[in-house]
CSV table of C-alpha atoms in Angstrom, one decimal:
chain,number,residue,atom,x,y,z
D,1,MET,CA,173.9,120.9,83.8
D,2,GLN,CA,170.8,122.7,85.2
D,3,ILE,CA,168.8,119.5,86.1
D,4,LYS,CA,170.2,119.0,89.6
D,5,PRO,CA,169.6,122.5,90.9
D,6,ILE,CA,166.1,122.4,89.5
D,7,CYS,CA,165.5,119.0,91.2
D,8,ASN,CA,166.8,120.4,94.5
D,9,PHE,CA,164.5,123.4,94.1
D,10,ILE,CA,161.5,121.2,93.5
D,11,LYS,CA,162.4,119.1,96.5
D,12,ILE,CA,162.6,122.2,98.7
D,13,LEU,CA,159.3,123.5,97.3
D,14,LEU,CA,157.6,120.1,98.0
D,15,TYR,CA,159.0,120.0,101.5
D,16,SER,CA,157.8,123.5,102.2
D,17,VAL,CA,154.3,122.7,100.9
D,18,ILE,CA,154.1,119.6,103.1
D,19,ILE,CA,155.3,121.5,106.2
D,20,LEU,CA,152.7,124.3,105.5
D,21,ILE,CA,149.9,121.8,105.1
D,22,THR,CA,150.9,120.1,108.3
D,23,ILE,CA,150.9,123.4,110.2
D,24,ILE,CA,147.5,124.3,108.8
D,25,SER,CA,146.1,120.9,109.6
D,26,CYS,CA,147.4,121.0,113.2
D,27,LYS,CA,145.9,124.5,113.7
D,28,LYS,CA,142.6,123.3,112.4
D,29,ASP,CA,142.7,120.4,114.8
D,30,ASP,CA,143.5,122.6,117.8
D,31,GLU,CA,140.8,125.1,117.1
D,32,PRO,CA,137.3,124.1,118.1
D,33,PRO,CA,134.7,124.0,115.3
D,34,VAL,CA,132.3,126.9,115.3
D,35,THR,CA,128.8,125.6,115.7
D,36,ASN,CA,125.4,126.9,114.7
D,37,LEU,CA,123.4,125.2,117.4
D,38,ILE,CA,120.2,126.6,119.0
D,39,PHE,CA,119.9,126.2,122.7
D,40,GLU,CA,116.3,125.9,123.7
D,41,ASN,CA,114.2,123.9,126.2
D,42,GLY,CA,117.1,123.0,128.3
D,43,VAL,CA,119.5,123.7,131.2
D,44,PHE,CA,122.8,125.6,131.2
D,45,ILE,CA,125.4,124.2,133.6
D,46,VAL,CA,128.2,126.5,134.8
D,47,ASN,CA,131.5,124.6,135.0
D,48,GLU,CA,134.0,126.7,137.0
D,49,GLY,CA,137.1,125.0,135.5
D,50,LEU,CA,140.5,124.5,137.1
D,51,PHE,CA,141.3,127.3,139.5
D,52,GLN,CA,143.8,129.8,138.1
D,53,THR,CA,144.6,127.5,135.1
D,54,GLY,CA,142.7,126.6,132.0
D,55,THR,CA,139.2,127.9,131.4
D,56,GLY,CA,135.7,127.5,132.7
D,57,THR,CA,132.9,126.2,130.4
D,58,ILE,CA,129.2,126.1,129.9
D,59,SER,CA,127.4,122.8,129.2
D,60,PHE,CA,123.8,122.6,127.8
D,61,PHE,CA,121.4,119.7,128.7
D,62,ASN,CA,118.4,119.3,126.3
D,63,ARG,CA,115.3,118.1,128.2
D,64,ASN,CA,113.7,116.6,125.1
D,65,THR,CA,116.7,114.7,123.6
D,66,LYS,CA,118.6,114.2,126.8
D,67,ASN,CA,121.7,115.2,124.9
D,68,VAL,CA,124.5,117.3,126.5
D,69,GLU,CA,126.5,119.8,124.5
D,70,GLN,CA,129.8,120.6,126.2
D,71,ASN,CA,131.8,123.8,126.1
D,72,ILE,CA,129.2,125.7,124.0
D,73,PHE,CA,130.8,129.2,124.4
D,74,GLU,CA,134.1,128.2,122.9
D,75,LYS,CA,132.5,126.0,120.2
D,76,THR,CA,130.3,128.9,119.1
D,77,ASN,CA,132.8,131.7,119.4
D,78,ALA,CA,136.2,130.0,118.8
D,79,ARG,CA,137.7,131.3,122.0
D,80,PRO,CA,137.7,130.3,125.7
D,81,LEU,CA,135.5,131.9,128.3
D,82,GLY,CA,138.3,132.4,130.9
D,83,ASN,CA,138.9,131.5,134.5
D,84,VAL,CA,136.9,131.0,136.7
D,85,VAL,CA,133.3,130.9,135.4
D,86,GLN,CA,131.1,131.7,138.4
D,87,SER,CA,127.5,132.0,137.2
D,88,ILE,CA,125.1,132.7,134.4
D,89,GLU,CA,121.8,134.7,134.1
D,90,ILE,CA,119.5,135.3,131.1
D,91,PHE,CA,117.9,138.7,130.8
D,92,ASN,CA,116.4,140.5,127.8
D,93,GLU,CA,117.2,137.4,125.6
D,94,LYS,CA,120.9,137.7,126.4
D,95,ALA,CA,123.0,135.4,128.6
D,96,TYR,CA,125.3,137.2,131.0
D,97,ILE,CA,128.2,134.8,132.0
D,98,VAL,CA,130.2,136.0,135.0
D,99,VAL,CA,133.9,135.1,134.8
D,100,ASN,CA,135.3,135.7,138.2
D,101,ASN,CA,139.1,135.6,137.9
D,102,ALA,CA,139.0,137.4,134.5
D,103,ASN,CA,137.1,140.3,136.1
D,104,LYS,CA,134.5,140.3,133.3
D,105,ILE,CA,131.1,139.4,132.1
D,106,GLU,CA,130.7,137.8,128.7
D,107,ILE,CA,127.4,138.6,126.9
D,108,VAL,CA,125.9,136.2,124.4
D,109,ASN,CA,122.7,135.7,122.5
D,110,SER,CA,120.7,133.3,124.8
D,111,LYS,CA,119.5,131.2,121.8
D,112,ASN,CA,122.6,130.7,119.7
D,113,PHE,CA,125.3,131.7,122.3
D,114,LYS,CA,127.1,134.0,119.9
D,115,SER,CA,129.0,136.8,121.6
D,116,THR,CA,127.4,140.2,121.6
D,117,GLY,CA,129.7,142.1,124.0
D,118,THR,CA,131.7,142.1,127.2
D,119,ILE,CA,131.6,144.1,130.4
D,120,ASN,CA,135.1,144.6,131.8
D,121,ASN,CA,136.8,145.9,134.9
D,122,ILE,CA,134.5,144.3,137.5
D,123,THR,CA,136.7,143.1,140.4
D,124,TYR,CA,136.0,139.5,141.1
D,125,PRO,CA,132.4,139.5,139.9
D,126,ARG,CA,130.0,136.9,141.3
D,127,TYR,CA,126.4,137.2,140.2
D,128,PHE,CA,124.4,139.2,137.7
D,129,LEU,CA,120.8,140.5,138.4
D,130,GLY,CA,118.7,142.3,135.8
D,131,ILE,CA,116.8,145.2,137.3
D,132,ASN,CA,115.0,146.7,134.3
D,133,GLN,CA,115.5,147.1,130.5
D,134,GLU,CA,118.3,149.5,131.0
D,135,LYS,CA,120.0,148.5,134.3
D,136,ALA,CA,121.5,145.5,136.1
D,137,TYR,CA,123.4,144.8,139.3
D,138,ILE,CA,126.6,142.7,139.6
D,139,SER,CA,127.8,141.6,143.0
D,140,SER,CA,131.6,141.8,143.4
D,141,TRP,CA,134.3,140.8,145.9
D,142,ALA,CA,135.4,144.4,145.8
D,143,ASP,CA,132.7,144.6,148.5
D,144,ASN,CA,130.2,146.4,146.4
D,145,VAL,CA,127.3,146.0,143.9
D,146,THR,CA,128.1,147.5,140.5
D,147,VAL,CA,125.3,149.2,138.6
D,148,ILE,CA,125.5,148.5,134.8
D,149,ASN,CA,124.0,150.4,131.9
D,150,LEU,CA,122.8,147.6,129.7
D,151,SER,CA,122.5,149.6,126.5
D,152,LYS,CA,126.2,150.6,126.7
D,153,ASN,CA,127.6,147.8,128.9
D,154,THR,CA,129.3,150.3,131.1
D,155,ILE,CA,129.5,151.0,134.8
D,156,ILE,CA,127.1,153.6,136.1
D,157,LYS,CA,128.2,153.5,139.8
D,158,THR,CA,129.0,151.2,142.7
D,159,ILE,CA,126.9,150.6,145.8
D,160,PRO,CA,128.7,149.7,149.0
D,161,ALA,CA,127.8,146.3,150.5
D,162,GLY,CA,129.2,144.0,153.1
D,163,THR,CA,132.2,141.7,152.8
D,164,GLY,CA,132.1,139.4,149.8
D,165,PRO,CA,128.6,140.0,148.4
D,166,GLU,CA,127.2,137.0,146.5
D,167,LYS,CA,123.7,136.0,145.5
D,168,MET,CA,121.0,138.7,145.1
D,169,LEU,CA,117.2,138.5,145.1
D,170,LYS,CA,114.9,141.2,143.7
D,171,VAL,CA,111.6,141.7,145.6
D,172,ASP,CA,109.4,144.5,144.3
D,173,ASN,CA,111.6,147.6,144.4
D,174,LYS,CA,114.2,146.1,146.6
D,175,VAL,CA,117.2,143.9,146.2
D,176,PHE,CA,118.5,141.7,149.0
D,177,VAL,CA,122.3,141.0,148.8
D,178,LEU,CA,123.9,138.2,150.7
D,179,ASN,CA,127.3,139.2,152.2
D,180,GLN,CA,129.0,135.8,152.5
D,181,GLY,CA,132.4,137.1,153.5
D,182,GLY,CA,134.6,136.6,150.4
D,183,PHE,CA,138.1,135.7,151.7
D,184,SER,CA,137.0,136.3,155.3
D,185,ILE,CA,133.5,136.1,156.9
D,186,ASP,CA,130.4,138.3,157.1
D,187,SER,CA,126.9,137.9,158.7
D,188,THR,CA,124.9,140.6,157.0
D,189,ILE,CA,122.3,141.2,154.2
D,190,THR,CA,122.4,144.5,152.3
D,191,VAL,CA,119.0,145.8,151.1
D,192,ILE,CA,119.1,148.2,148.1
D,193,ASN,CA,116.3,150.4,146.7
D,194,ILE,CA,116.4,149.8,143.0
D,195,GLN,CA,114.9,153.2,142.1
D,196,THR,CA,117.6,155.2,143.9
D,197,ASP,CA,120.4,152.6,143.9
D,198,GLU,CA,121.0,153.3,147.5
D,199,VAL,CA,121.3,151.1,150.6
D,200,ILE,CA,118.2,151.3,152.7
D,201,ALA,CA,118.9,148.7,155.3
D,202,THR,CA,121.5,146.2,156.6
D,203,ILE,CA,120.1,143.1,158.2
D,204,GLN,CA,122.1,141.4,160.8
D,205,ALA,CA,121.9,137.6,160.2
D,206,TYR,CA,124.4,134.8,160.9
D,207,PRO,CA,127.8,133.9,159.5
D,208,LYS,CA,128.0,133.0,155.8
D,209,PRO,CA,124.6,133.6,154.2
D,210,THR,CA,124.8,131.3,151.2
D,211,GLY,CA,121.3,130.9,149.8
D,212,ILE,CA,118.2,133.0,149.3
D,213,GLN,CA,114.7,132.3,148.1
D,214,LEU,CA,111.2,134.0,147.9
D,215,ASP,CA,108.3,131.9,149.1
D,216,LYS,CA,104.6,131.9,148.0
D,217,ASN,CA,103.8,134.3,150.9
D,218,GLY,CA,106.3,136.9,149.8
D,219,LYS,CA,108.7,136.1,152.6
D,220,VAL,CA,112.5,135.8,152.0
D,221,TRP,CA,114.3,132.7,153.3
D,222,VAL,CA,118.1,132.8,153.8
D,223,MET,CA,120.4,129.9,154.6
D,224,CYS,CA,123.3,130.9,156.8
D,225,SER,CA,126.0,128.2,156.8
D,226,GLY,CA,127.6,129.3,160.0
D,227,LYS,CA,131.3,129.9,160.7
D,228,GLY,CA,133.6,127.1,159.6
D,229,TRP,CA,134.0,124.6,156.8
D,230,ASN,CA,132.7,121.1,156.4
D,231,ALA,CA,135.3,118.4,157.0
D,232,TYR,CA,137.6,121.0,158.6
D,233,PRO,CA,136.2,121.6,162.1
D,234,ALA,CA,137.6,124.3,164.4
D,235,ASN,CA,137.0,125.4,167.9
D,236,ASP,CA,135.3,128.6,167.0
D,237,ASP,CA,132.9,127.1,164.5
D,238,SER,CA,129.2,128.1,164.8
D,239,GLN,CA,126.0,126.4,163.8
D,240,GLY,CA,124.0,127.2,160.7
D,241,HIS,CA,120.6,129.0,160.7
D,242,LEU,CA,117.6,129.0,158.4
D,243,ILE,CA,115.9,132.4,158.7
D,244,CYS,CA,112.7,133.9,157.3
D,245,ILE,CA,112.6,137.7,156.8
D,246,ASP,CA,109.7,140.1,156.4
D,247,THR,CA,110.4,142.1,153.2
D,248,ASN,CA,108.6,145.2,154.5
D,249,ASN,CA,110.2,145.8,157.9
D,250,PHE,CA,113.2,143.5,157.4
D,251,LEU,CA,112.6,141.7,160.7
D,252,ILE,CA,113.5,138.0,161.2
D,253,GLU,CA,110.2,136.2,161.7
D,254,LYS,CA,111.6,132.7,162.0
D,255,ASP,CA,115.0,131.6,163.2
D,256,ILE,CA,115.6,127.8,163.0
D,257,SER,CA,119.1,126.7,164.1
D,258,PHE,CA,121.0,123.6,163.3
D,259,ILE,CA,122.4,121.6,166.2
D,260,SER,CA,126.0,120.8,165.0
D,261,THR,CA,128.7,123.4,164.9
D,262,SER,CA,131.0,121.2,162.8
D,263,GLU,CA,128.5,120.4,160.0
D,264,HIS,CA,127.3,123.3,157.9
D,265,PRO,CA,124.2,123.6,155.6
D,266,GLU,CA,124.8,125.1,152.2
D,267,LYS,CA,122.8,126.3,149.2
D,268,LEU,CA,119.0,126.9,149.2
D,269,ILE,CA,116.5,126.2,146.4
D,270,ILE,CA,112.7,126.2,146.2
D,271,ASN,CA,110.1,124.2,144.4
D,272,THR,CA,107.6,125.3,141.7
D,273,GLU,CA,104.8,125.9,144.3
D,274,LYS,CA,107.2,128.0,146.4
D,275,ASP,CA,106.3,126.1,149.6
D,276,LYS,CA,109.2,123.6,149.9
D,277,LEU,CA,112.8,124.5,150.4
D,278,TYR,CA,115.8,122.2,149.7
D,279,TYR,CA,119.4,122.5,151.0
D,280,ASN,CA,122.7,120.7,151.2
D,281,TYR,CA,123.9,119.0,154.3
D,282,PRO,CA,127.0,116.7,154.8
D,283,ASP,CA,124.8,113.5,154.6
D,284,GLY,CA,122.5,114.6,151.8
D,285,VAL,CA,119.8,117.0,150.5
D,286,TYR,CA,117.1,117.9,152.9
D,287,GLU,CA,113.5,119.2,152.4
D,288,PHE,CA,111.9,121.9,154.6
D,289,ASP,CA,108.2,123.0,154.5
D,290,ILE,CA,107.9,126.7,154.9
D,291,ASN,CA,105.1,126.2,157.5
D,292,ALA,CA,107.3,124.1,159.7
D,293,ASP,CA,109.0,125.3,162.8
D,294,SER,CA,111.7,122.6,163.0
D,295,LEU,CA,114.1,120.9,160.7
D,296,ASN,CA,113.8,117.4,159.2
D,297,HIS,CA,116.3,114.9,160.6
D,298,THR,CA,116.2,112.5,157.7
D,299,PRO,CA,117.6,113.5,154.3
D,300,LEU,CA,115.4,113.4,151.2
D,301,ILE,CA,118.4,112.3,149.1
D,302,ASN,CA,121.1,110.3,150.9
D,303,ARG,CA,124.6,111.3,150.0
D,304,ASN,CA,128.1,110.4,151.2
D,305,ASN,CA,129.3,113.8,150.2
D,306,MET,CA,127.6,117.1,149.5
D,307,PHE,CA,126.6,118.2,146.1
D,308,TYR,CA,128.8,121.1,144.9
D,309,GLY,CA,125.9,122.6,142.9
D,310,LEU,CA,122.1,122.4,143.6
D,311,GLY,CA,119.2,123.5,141.5
D,312,PHE,CA,115.5,123.1,140.9
D,313,ASP,CA,113.9,122.8,137.4
D,314,ASN,CA,110.4,124.3,137.4
D,315,THR,CA,109.7,122.8,134.0
D,316,THR,CA,110.1,119.2,135.1
D,317,GLY,CA,109.9,119.5,138.9
D,318,TYR,CA,113.3,117.8,139.3
D,319,ILE,CA,116.1,118.5,141.7
D,320,TYR,CA,119.5,118.8,140.1
D,321,GLY,CA,122.7,118.0,142.0
D,322,ALA,CA,126.2,118.4,140.7
D,323,GLU,CA,128.8,116.1,142.1
D,324,VAL,CA,132.5,117.1,142.1
D,325,PHE,CA,135.0,114.3,142.6
D,326,ASP,CA,138.5,115.8,142.7
D,327,PHE,CA,138.2,119.3,141.2
D,328,VAL,CA,140.4,118.3,138.2
D,329,GLN,CA,138.2,116.0,136.1
D,330,ASP,CA,134.9,116.2,134.4
D,331,ALA,CA,132.0,115.8,136.8
D,332,TRP,CA,128.4,114.5,136.8
D,333,VAL,CA,124.9,116.0,137.3
D,334,TYR,CA,122.1,113.9,138.9
D,335,ARG,CA,118.4,114.5,138.5
D,336,TYR,CA,115.9,113.5,141.2
D,337,LYS,CA,112.1,113.6,141.7
D,338,THR,CA,110.9,115.5,144.7
D,339,ASN,CA,110.4,112.2,146.5
D,340,GLY,CA,114.1,111.6,146.3
D,341,THR,CA,114.0,109.0,143.5
D,342,LEU,CA,116.9,109.2,141.1
D,343,VAL,CA,115.8,109.9,137.5
D,344,ASP,CA,119.1,109.9,135.5
D,345,SER,CA,122.5,111.5,135.3
D,346,PHE,CA,124.8,113.0,132.7
D,347,LYS,CA,128.4,114.1,132.4
D,348,VAL,CA,129.4,117.8,132.3
D,349,GLY,CA,132.6,119.9,132.7
D,350,ILE,CA,135.1,120.5,135.5
D,351,ILE,CA,133.6,121.8,138.8
D,352,PRO,CA,129.9,122.4,138.0
D,353,GLY,CA,128.6,124.9,140.5
D,354,GLU,CA,125.5,126.7,139.1
D,355,PHE,CA,122.5,126.0,136.9
D,356,TYR,CA,120.2,128.1,134.8
D,357,PHE,CA,116.9,126.6,133.8
D,358,GLN,CA,115.2,127.9,130.7
């Protein structure tokens, strides 16, 4: 008389076990495996990710094997980076990953990419710059530069800047900050004394300074894109300018203007010898010799559309260009010799915008 209830109990128990195993299996499939990879002799590619949805990622390209490891932060730490991943910088053997919309900087060991901490409450952070062993600067669209205590990962103070500060360059005891405009437009460069963390000068440049480099003569070059957007011309657009600045008196020594007001130069990188600059233009990548007084009219690398990201690898002497197709699917990176010859290409994540070369 007790056989049927026992059989029913066994059936229920078996069904429960099967459901439990299924749930566990699905969970394991959904979670990325935690890796123990070492990231050396390579290039980190910053993939912004879908705007306001999903997460940005970091890809790693190994120069020796030519292998690409995708989404290395999540694979290593079993959690996503967040939205939008803006940039990465390695300092004191730690990688500082700036996550713009999440208002934070993720800190990882630069070799194994395991998380070591987080800096929070930075409004729309853009770029990280290490100053010394104890201090760093973070540019932010709160129109300031945030000073960080690196031993505690806490905010020391904020330094006022222009509108939408972006890339920064350290030269001796000074930092030059490009005020690109954020959600509007700006035309200035803020200069900060790193010993006092105070603004010592504001350089009046041209609209939308988007790239900055230091040449072999100790001069600072800045690419100003001009007012307007490529492919969306307007009546009040202005032409771009490439300017050279003396780092002692902050005077503009060279001012080379572009002709068109509807086509805007972007980005600025420099070669290993620090005597050749490269920049984006609507029909390709152009080269500029720092001793020249005029622009080249023929692109080094012909393109039908501009690279979204541009970088120079001092180890190989290659130019890297990141191509974005539609801002929703994985993209590609192309490597070129400095004579414009294509070397190879590899697939990365969604919207690759920045590179860090080990």
